[in-house]
PDB file of C-alpha atoms in Angstrom:
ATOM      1  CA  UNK T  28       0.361  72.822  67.458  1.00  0.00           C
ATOM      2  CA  UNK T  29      -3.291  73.127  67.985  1.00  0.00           C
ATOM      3  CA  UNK T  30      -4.542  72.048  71.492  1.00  0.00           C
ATOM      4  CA  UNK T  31      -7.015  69.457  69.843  1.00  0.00           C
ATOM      5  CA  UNK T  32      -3.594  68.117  68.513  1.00  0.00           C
ATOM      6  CA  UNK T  33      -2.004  68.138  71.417  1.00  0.00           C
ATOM      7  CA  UNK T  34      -5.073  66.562  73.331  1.00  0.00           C
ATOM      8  CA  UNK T  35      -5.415  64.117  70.447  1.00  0.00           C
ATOM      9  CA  UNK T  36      -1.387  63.107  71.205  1.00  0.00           C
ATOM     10  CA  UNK T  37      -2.025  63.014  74.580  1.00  0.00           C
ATOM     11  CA  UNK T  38      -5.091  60.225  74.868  1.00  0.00           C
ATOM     12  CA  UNK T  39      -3.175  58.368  72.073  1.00  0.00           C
ATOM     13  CA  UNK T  40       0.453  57.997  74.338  1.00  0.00           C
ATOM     14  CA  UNK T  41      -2.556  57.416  77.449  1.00  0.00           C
ATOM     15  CA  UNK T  42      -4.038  54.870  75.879  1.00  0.00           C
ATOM     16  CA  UNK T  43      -0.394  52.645  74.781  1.00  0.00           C
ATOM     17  CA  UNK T  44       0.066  53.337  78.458  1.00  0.00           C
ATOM     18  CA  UNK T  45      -3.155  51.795  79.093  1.00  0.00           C
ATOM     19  CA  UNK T  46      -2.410  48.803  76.926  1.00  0.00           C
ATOM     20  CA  UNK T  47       0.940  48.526  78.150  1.00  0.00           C
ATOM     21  CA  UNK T  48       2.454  49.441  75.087  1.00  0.00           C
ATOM     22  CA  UNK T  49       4.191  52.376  76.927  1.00  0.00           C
ATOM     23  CA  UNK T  50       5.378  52.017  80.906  1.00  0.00           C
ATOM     24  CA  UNK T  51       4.535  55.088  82.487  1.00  0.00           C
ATOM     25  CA  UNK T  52       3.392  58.408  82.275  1.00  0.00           C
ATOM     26  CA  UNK T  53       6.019  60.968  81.075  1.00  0.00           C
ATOM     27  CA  UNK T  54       4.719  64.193  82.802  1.00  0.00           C
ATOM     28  CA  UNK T  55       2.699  65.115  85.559  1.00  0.00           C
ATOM     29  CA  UNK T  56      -0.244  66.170  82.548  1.00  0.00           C
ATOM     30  CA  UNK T  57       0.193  63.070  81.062  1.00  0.00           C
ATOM     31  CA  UNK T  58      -0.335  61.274  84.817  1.00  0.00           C
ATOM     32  CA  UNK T  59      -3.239  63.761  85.236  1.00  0.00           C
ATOM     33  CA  UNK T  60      -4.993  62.167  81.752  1.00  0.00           C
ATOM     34  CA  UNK T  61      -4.445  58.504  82.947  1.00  0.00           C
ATOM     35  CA  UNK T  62      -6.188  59.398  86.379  1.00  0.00           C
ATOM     36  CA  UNK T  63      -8.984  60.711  85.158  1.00  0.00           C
ATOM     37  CA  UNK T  64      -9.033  57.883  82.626  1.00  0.00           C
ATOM     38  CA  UNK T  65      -8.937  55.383  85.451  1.00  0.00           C
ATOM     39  CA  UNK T  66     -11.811  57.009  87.159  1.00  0.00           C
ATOM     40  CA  UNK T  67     -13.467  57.208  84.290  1.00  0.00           C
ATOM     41  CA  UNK T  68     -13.515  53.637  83.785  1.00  0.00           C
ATOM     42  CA  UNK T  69     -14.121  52.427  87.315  1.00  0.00           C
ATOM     43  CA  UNK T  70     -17.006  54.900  87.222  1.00  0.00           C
ATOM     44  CA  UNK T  71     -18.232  53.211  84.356  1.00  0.00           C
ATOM     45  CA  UNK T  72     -17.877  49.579  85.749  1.00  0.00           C
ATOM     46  CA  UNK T  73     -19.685  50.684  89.160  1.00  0.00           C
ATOM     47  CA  UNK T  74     -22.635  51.781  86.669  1.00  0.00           C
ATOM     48  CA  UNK T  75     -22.390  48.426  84.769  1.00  0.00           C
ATOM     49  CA  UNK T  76     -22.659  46.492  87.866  1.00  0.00           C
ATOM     50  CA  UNK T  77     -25.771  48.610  89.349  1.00  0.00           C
ATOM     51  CA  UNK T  78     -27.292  48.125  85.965  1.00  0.00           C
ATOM     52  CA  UNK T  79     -26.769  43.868  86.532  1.00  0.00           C
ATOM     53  CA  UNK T  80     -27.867  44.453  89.884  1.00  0.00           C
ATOM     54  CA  UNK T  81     -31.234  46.134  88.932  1.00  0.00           C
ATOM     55  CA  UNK T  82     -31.924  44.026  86.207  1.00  0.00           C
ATOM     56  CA  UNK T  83     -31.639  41.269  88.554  1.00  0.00           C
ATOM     57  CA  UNK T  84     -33.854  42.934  91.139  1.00  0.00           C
ATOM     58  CA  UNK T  85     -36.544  43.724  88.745  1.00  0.00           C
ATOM     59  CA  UNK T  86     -36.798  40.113  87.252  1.00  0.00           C
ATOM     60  CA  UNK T  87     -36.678  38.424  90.785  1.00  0.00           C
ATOM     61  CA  UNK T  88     -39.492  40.921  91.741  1.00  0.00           C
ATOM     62  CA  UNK T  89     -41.552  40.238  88.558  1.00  0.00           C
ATOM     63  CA  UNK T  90     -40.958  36.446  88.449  1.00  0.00           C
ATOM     64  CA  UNK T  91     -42.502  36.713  92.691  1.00  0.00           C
ATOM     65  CA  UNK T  92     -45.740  38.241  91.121  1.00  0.00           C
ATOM     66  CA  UNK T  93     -46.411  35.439  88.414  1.00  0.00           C
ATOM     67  CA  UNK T  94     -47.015  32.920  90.453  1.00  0.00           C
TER      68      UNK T  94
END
């Protein structure tokens, strides 16, 4: 089995996990995946909120000048 095949098996069982489909991780590689996963996505939801934040700095900043 080719490691794309493997890696391809691996984010598919992660992501049942993910949705609950699945309970737990079965290995310590498998637990490995899901951490970085979870990282991953709390990484990307600290970005998402800077991005509100910013957007809601610029327009309170711009809507100050207009008047």
């Amino acid at each position: 089995m080719s490691a794309r095949v493997v890696e391809a098996a691996l984010l598919t069982r992660c992501a049942a996990v993910a949705r609950e489909a699945a309970p737990c991780a079965r290995d310590p590689r498998e637990a490995n995946v899901r951490l970085v996963l979870v990282v991953l996505v709390d990484l990307a939801d600290q970005l998402a909120q800077d991005t509100v934040l910013r957007r809601k700095q610029i327009l309170s900043t711009s809507r100050g000048h207009c008047r």
